[in-house]
PDB file of N, CA and C in Angstrom:
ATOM      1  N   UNK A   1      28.098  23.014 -35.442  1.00 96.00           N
ATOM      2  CA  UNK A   1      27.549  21.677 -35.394  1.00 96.00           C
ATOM      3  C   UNK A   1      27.597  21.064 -36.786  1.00 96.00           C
ATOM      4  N   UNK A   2      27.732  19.811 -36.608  1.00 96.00           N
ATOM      5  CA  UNK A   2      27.869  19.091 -38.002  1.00 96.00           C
ATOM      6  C   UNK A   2      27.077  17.951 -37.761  1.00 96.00           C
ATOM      7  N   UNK A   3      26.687  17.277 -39.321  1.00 97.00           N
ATOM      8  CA  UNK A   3      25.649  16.148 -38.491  1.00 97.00           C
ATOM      9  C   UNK A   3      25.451  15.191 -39.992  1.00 97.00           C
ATOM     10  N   UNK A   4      25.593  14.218 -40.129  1.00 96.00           N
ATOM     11  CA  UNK A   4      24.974  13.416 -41.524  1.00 96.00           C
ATOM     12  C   UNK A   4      24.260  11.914 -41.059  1.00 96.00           C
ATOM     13  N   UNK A   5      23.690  11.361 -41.630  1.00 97.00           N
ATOM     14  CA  UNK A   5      22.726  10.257 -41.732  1.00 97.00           C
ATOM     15  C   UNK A   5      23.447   9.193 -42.506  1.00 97.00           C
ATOM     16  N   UNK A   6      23.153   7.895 -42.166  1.00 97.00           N
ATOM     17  CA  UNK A   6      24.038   6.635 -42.674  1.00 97.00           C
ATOM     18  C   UNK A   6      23.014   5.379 -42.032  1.00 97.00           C
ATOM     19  N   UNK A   7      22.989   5.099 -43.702  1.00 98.00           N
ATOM     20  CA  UNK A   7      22.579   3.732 -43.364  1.00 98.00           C
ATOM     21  C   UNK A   7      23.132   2.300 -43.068  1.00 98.00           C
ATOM     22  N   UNK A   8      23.128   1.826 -42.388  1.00 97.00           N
ATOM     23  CA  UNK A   8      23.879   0.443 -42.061  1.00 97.00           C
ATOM     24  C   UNK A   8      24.178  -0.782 -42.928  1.00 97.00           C
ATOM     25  N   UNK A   9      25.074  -1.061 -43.708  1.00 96.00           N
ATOM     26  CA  UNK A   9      24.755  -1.869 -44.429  1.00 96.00           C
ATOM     27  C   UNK A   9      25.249  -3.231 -43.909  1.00 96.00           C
ATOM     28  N   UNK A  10      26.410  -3.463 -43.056  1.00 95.00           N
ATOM     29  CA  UNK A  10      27.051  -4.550 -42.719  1.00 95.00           C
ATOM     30  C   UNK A  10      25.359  -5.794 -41.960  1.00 95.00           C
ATOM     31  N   UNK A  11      25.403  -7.117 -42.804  1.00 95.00           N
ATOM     32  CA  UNK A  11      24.627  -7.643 -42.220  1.00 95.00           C
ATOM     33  C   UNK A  11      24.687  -7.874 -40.671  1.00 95.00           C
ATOM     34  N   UNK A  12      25.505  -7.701 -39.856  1.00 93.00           N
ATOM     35  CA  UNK A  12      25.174  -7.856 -38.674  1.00 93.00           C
ATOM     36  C   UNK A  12      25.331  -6.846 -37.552  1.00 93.00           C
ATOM     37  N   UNK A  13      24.988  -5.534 -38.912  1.00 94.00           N
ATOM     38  CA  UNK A  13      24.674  -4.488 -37.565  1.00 94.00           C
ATOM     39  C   UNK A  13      26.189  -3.972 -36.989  1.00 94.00           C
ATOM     40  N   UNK A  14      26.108  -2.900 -36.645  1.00 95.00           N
ATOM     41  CA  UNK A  14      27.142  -2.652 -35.208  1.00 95.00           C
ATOM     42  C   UNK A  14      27.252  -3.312 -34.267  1.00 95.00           C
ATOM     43  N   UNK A  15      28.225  -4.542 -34.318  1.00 93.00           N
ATOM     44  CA  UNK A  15      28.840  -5.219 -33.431  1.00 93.00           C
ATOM     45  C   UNK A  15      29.258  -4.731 -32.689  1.00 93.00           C
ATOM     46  N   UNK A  16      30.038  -5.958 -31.947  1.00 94.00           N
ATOM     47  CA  UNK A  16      31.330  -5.829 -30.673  1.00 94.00           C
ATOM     48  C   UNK A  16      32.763  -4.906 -31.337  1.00 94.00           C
ATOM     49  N   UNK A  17      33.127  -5.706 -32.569  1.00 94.00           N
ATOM     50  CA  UNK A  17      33.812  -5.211 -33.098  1.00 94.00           C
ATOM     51  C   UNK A  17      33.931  -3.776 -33.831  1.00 94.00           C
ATOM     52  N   UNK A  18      32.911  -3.642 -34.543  1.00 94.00           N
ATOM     53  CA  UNK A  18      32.834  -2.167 -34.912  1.00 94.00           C
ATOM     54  C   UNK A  18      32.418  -0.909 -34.483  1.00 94.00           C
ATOM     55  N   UNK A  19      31.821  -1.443 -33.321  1.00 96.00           N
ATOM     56  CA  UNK A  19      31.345  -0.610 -31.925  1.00 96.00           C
ATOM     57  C   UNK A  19      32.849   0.348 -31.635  1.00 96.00           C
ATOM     58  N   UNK A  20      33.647  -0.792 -31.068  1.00 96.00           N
ATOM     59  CA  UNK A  20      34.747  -0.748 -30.903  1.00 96.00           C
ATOM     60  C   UNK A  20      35.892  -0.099 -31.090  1.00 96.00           C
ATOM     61  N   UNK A  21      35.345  -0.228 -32.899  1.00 96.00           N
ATOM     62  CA  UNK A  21      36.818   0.761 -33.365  1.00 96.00           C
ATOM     63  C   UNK A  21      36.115   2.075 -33.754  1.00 96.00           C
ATOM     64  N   UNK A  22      34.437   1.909 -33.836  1.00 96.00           N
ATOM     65  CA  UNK A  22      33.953   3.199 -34.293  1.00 96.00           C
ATOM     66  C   UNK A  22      34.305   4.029 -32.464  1.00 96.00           C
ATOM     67  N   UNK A  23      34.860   3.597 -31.746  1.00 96.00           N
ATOM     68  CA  UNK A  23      34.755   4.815 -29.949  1.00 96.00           C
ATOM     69  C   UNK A  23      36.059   4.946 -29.959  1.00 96.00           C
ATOM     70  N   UNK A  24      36.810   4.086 -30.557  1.00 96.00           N
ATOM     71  CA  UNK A  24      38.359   4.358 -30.956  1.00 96.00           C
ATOM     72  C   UNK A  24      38.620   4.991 -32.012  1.00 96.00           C
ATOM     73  N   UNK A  25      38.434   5.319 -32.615  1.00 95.00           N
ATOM     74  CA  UNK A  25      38.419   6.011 -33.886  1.00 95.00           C
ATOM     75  C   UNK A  25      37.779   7.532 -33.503  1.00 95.00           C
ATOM     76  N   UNK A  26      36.899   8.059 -32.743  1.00 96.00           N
ATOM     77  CA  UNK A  26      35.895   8.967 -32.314  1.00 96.00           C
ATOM     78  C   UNK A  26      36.941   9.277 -30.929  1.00 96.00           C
ATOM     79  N   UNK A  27      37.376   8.906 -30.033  1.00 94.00           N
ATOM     80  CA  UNK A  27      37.860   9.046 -28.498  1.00 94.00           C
ATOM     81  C   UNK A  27      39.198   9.904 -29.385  1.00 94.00           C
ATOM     82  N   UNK A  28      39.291   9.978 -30.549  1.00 92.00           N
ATOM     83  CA  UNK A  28      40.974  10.947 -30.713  1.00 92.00           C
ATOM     84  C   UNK A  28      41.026  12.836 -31.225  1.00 92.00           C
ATOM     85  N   UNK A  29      39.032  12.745 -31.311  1.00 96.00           N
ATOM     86  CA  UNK A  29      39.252  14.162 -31.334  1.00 96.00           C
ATOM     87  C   UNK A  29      38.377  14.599 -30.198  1.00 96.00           C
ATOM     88  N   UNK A  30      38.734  16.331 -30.414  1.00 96.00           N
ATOM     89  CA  UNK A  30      38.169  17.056 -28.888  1.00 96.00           C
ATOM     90  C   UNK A  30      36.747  17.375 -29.254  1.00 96.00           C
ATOM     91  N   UNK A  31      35.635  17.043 -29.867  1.00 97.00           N
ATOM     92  CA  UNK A  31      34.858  17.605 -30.379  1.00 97.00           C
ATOM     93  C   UNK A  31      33.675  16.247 -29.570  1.00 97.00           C
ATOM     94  N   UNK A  32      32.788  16.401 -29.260  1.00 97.00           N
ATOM     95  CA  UNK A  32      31.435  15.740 -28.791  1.00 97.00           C
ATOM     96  C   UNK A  32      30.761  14.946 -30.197  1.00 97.00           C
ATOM     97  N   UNK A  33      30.326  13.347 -30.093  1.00 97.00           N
ATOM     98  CA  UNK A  33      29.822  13.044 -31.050  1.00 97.00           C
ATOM     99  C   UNK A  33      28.260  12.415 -30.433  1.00 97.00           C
ATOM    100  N   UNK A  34      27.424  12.453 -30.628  1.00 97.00           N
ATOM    101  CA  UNK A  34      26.166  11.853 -30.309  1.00 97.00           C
ATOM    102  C   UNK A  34      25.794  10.712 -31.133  1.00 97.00           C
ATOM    103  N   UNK A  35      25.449   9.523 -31.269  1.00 97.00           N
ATOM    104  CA  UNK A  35      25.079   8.752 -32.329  1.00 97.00           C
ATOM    105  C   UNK A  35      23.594   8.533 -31.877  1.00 97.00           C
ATOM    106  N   UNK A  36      22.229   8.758 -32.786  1.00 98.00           N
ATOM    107  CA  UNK A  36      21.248   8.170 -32.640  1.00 98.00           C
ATOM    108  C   UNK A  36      20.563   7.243 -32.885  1.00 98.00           C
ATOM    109  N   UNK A  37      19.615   6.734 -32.523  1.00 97.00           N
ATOM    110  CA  UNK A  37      18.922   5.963 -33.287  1.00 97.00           C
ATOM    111  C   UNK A  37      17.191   6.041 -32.801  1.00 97.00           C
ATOM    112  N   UNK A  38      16.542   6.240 -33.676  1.00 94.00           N
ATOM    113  CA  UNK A  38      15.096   7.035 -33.525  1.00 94.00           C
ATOM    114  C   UNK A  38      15.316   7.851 -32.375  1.00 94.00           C
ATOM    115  N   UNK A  39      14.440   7.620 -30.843  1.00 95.00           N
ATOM    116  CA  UNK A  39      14.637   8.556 -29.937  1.00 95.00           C
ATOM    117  C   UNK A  39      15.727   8.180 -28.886  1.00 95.00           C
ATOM    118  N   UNK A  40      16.297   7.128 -28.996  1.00 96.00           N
ATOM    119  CA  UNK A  40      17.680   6.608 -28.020  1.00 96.00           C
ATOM    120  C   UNK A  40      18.992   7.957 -28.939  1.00 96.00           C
ATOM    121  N   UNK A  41      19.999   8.038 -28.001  1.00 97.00           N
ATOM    122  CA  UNK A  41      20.991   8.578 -28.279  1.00 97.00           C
ATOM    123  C   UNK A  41      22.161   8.053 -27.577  1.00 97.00           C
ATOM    124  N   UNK A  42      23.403   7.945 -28.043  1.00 96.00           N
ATOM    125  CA  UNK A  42      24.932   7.623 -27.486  1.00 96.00           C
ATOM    126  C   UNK A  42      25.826   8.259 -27.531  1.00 96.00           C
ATOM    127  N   UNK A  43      26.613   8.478 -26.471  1.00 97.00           N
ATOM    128  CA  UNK A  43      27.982   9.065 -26.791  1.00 97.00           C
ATOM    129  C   UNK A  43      28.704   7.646 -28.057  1.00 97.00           C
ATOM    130  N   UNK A  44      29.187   8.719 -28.780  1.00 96.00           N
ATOM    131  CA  UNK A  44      29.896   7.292 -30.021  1.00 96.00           C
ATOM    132  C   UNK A  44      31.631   7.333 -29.574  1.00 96.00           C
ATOM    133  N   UNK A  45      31.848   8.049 -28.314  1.00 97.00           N
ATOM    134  CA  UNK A  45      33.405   7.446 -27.636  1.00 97.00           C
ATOM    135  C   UNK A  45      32.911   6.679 -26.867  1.00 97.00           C
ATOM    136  N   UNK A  46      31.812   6.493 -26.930  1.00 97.00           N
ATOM    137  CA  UNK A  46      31.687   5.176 -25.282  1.00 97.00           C
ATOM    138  C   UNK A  46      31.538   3.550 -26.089  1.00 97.00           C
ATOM    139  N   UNK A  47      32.240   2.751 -25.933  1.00 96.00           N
ATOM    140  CA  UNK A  47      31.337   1.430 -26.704  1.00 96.00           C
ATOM    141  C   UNK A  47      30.030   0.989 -25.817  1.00 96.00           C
ATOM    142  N   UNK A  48      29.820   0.693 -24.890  1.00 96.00           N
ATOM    143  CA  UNK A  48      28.675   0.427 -24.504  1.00 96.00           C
ATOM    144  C   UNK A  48      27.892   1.191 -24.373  1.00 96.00           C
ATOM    145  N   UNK A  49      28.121   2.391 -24.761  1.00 96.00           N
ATOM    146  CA  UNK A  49      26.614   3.196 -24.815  1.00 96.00           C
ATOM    147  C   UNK A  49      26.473   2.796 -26.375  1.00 96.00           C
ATOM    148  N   UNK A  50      27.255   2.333 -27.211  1.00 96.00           N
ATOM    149  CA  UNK A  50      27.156   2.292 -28.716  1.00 96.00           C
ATOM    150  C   UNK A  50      26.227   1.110 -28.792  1.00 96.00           C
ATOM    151  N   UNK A  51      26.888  -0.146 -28.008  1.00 95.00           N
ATOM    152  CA  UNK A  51      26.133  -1.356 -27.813  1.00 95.00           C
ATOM    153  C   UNK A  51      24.603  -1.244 -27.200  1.00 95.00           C
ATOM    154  N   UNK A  52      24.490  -0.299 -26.866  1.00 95.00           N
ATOM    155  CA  UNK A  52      22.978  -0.194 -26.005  1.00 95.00           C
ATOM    156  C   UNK A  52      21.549   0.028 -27.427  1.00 95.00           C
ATOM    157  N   UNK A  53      22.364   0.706 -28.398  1.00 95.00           N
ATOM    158  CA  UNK A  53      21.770   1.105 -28.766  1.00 95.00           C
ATOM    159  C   UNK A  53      21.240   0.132 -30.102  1.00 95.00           C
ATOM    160  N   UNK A  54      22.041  -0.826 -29.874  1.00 95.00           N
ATOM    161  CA  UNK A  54      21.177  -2.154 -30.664  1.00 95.00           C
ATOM    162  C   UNK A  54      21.291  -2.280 -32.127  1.00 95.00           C
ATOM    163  N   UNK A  55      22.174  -1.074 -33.208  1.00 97.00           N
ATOM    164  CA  UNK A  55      21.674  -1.175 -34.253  1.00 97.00           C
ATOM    165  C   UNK A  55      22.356  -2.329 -34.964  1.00 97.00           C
ATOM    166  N   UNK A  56      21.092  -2.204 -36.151  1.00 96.00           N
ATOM    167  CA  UNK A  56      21.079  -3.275 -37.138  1.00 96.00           C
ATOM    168  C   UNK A  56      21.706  -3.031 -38.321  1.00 96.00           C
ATOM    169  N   UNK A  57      21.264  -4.244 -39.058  1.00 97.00           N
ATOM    170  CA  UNK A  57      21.675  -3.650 -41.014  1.00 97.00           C
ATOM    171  C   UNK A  57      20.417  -3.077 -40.731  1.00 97.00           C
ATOM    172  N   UNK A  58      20.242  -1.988 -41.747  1.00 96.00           N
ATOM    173  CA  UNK A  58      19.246  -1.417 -42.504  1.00 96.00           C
ATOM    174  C   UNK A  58      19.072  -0.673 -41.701  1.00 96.00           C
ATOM    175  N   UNK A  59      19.317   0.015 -40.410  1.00 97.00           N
ATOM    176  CA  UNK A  59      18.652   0.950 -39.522  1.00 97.00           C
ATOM    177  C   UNK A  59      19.359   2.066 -40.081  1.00 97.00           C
ATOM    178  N   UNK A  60      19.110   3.145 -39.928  1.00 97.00           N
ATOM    179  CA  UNK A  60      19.623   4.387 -40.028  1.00 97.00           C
ATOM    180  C   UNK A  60      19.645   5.062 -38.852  1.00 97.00           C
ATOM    181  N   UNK A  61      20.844   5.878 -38.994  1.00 97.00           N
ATOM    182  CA  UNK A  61      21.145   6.147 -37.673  1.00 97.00           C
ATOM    183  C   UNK A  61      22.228   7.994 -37.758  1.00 97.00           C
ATOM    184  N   UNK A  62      21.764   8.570 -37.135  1.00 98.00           N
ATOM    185  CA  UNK A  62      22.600  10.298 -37.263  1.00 98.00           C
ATOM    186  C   UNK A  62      23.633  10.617 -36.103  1.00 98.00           C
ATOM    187  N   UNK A  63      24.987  10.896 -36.838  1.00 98.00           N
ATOM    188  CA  UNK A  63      25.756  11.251 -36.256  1.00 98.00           C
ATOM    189  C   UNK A  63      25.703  12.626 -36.203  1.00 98.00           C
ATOM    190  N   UNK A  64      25.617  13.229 -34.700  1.00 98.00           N
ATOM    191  CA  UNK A  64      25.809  15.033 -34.810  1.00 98.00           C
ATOM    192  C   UNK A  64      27.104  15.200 -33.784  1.00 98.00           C
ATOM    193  N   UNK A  65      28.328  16.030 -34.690  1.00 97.00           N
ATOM    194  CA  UNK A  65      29.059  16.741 -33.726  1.00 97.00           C
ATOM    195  C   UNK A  65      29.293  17.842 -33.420  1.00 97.00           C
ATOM    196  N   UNK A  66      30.197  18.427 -32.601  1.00 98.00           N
ATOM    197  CA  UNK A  66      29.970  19.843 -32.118  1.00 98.00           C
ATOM    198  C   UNK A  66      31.328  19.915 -31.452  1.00 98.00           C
ATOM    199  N   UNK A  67      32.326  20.679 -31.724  1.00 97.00           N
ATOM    200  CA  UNK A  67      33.291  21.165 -30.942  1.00 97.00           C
ATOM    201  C   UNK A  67      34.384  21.947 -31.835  1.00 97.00           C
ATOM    202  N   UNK A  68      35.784  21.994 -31.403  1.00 97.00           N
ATOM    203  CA  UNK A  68      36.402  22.533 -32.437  1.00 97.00           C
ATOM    204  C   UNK A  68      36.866  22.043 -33.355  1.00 97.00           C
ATOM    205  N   UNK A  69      37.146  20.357 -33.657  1.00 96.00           N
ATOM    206  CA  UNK A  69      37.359  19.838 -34.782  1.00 96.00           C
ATOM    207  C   UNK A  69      36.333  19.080 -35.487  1.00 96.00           C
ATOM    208  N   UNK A  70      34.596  19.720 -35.112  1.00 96.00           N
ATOM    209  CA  UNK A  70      34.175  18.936 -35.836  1.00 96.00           C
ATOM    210  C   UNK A  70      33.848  18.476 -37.319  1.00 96.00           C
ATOM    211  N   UNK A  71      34.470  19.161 -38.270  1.00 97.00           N
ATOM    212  CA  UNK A  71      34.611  19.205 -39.634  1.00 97.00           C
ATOM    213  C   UNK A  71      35.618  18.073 -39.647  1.00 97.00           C
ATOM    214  N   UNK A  72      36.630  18.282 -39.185  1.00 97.00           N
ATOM    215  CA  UNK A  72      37.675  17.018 -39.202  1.00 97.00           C
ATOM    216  C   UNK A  72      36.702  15.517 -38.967  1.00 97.00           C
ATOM    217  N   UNK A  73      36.808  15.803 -37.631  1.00 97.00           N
ATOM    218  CA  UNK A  73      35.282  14.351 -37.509  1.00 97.00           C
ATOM    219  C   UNK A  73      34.770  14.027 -38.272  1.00 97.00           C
ATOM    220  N   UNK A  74      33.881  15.168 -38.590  1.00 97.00           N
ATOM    221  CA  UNK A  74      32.566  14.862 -39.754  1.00 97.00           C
ATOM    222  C   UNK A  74      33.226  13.657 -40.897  1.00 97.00           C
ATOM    223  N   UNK A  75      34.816  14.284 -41.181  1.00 96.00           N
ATOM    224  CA  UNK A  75      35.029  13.576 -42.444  1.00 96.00           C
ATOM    225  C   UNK A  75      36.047  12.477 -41.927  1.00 96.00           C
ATOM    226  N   UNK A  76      36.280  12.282 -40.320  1.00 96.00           N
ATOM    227  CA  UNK A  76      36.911  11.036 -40.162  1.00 96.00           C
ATOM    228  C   UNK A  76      35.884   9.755 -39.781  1.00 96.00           C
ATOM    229  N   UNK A  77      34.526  10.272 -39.320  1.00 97.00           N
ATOM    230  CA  UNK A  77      33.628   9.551 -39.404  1.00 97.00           C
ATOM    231  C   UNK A  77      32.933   8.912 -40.327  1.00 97.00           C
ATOM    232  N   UNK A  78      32.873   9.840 -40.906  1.00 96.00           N
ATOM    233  CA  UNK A  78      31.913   9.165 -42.293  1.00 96.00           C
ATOM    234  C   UNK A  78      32.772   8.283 -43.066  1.00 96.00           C
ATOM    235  N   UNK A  79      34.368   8.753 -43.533  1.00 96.00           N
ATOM    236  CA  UNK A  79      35.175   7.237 -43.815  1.00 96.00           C
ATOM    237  C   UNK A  79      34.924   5.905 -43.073  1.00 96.00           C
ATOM    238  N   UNK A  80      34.708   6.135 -42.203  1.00 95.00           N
ATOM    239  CA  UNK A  80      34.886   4.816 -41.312  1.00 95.00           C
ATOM    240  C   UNK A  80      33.701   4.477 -41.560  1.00 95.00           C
ATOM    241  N   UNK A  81      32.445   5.007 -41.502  1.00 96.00           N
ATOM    242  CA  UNK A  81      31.224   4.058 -41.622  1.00 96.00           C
ATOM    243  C   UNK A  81      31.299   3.837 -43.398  1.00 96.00           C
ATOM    244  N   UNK A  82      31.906   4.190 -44.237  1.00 95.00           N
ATOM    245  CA  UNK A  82      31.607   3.511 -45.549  1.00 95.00           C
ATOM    246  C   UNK A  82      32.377   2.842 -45.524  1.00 95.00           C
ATOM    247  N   UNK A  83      33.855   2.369 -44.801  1.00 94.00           N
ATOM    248  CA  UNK A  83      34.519   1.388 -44.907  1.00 94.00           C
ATOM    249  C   UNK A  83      33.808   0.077 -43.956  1.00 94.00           C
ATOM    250  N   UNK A  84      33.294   0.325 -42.932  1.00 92.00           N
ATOM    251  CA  UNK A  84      33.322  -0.534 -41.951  1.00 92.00           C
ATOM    252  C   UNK A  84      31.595  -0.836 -41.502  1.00 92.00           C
ATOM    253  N   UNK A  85      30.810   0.125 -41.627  1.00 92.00           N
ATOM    254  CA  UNK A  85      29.726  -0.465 -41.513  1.00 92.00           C
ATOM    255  C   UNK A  85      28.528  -0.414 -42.809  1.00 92.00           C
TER     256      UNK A  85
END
């Protein structure tokens, strides 16, 4: 299992758009990603479970994965949220 914490900085939150490319970006490995936020949780390949989950700027929010590439993940994820959110 792998897992890190990220705070949101883009002022308008996880959009439509970054929802988007964050379940596209996540849907290309074999490994399970959960995204939280306090006690809600999402699959982060689904966009509308991403969208459900409402976040903002400033929220913090934990990605945990688990499978066989999740080290790869770990570090294709976390690029993407310092580029994009």
């Amino acid at each position: 299992m792998e897992a890190f914490n990220f705070k949101v900085r883009v002022p308008v939150g996880i959009h439509v758009r970054n929802a988007l490319l964050l379940s596209q970006k996540t849907v290309h490995y074999q490994s399970n990603i959960a995204l939280h936020k306090g006690n809600r949780v999402a699959n982060a390949k689904k966009l509308m479970d991403i969208m459900i989950l409402r976040v903002r700027c400033g929220d913090e929010i934990l990605f945990i994965m688990e499978g066989p590439d999740e080290k790869e993940m770990l570090n294709g994820v976390r690029e993407f949220c310092e580029k994009n959110l």
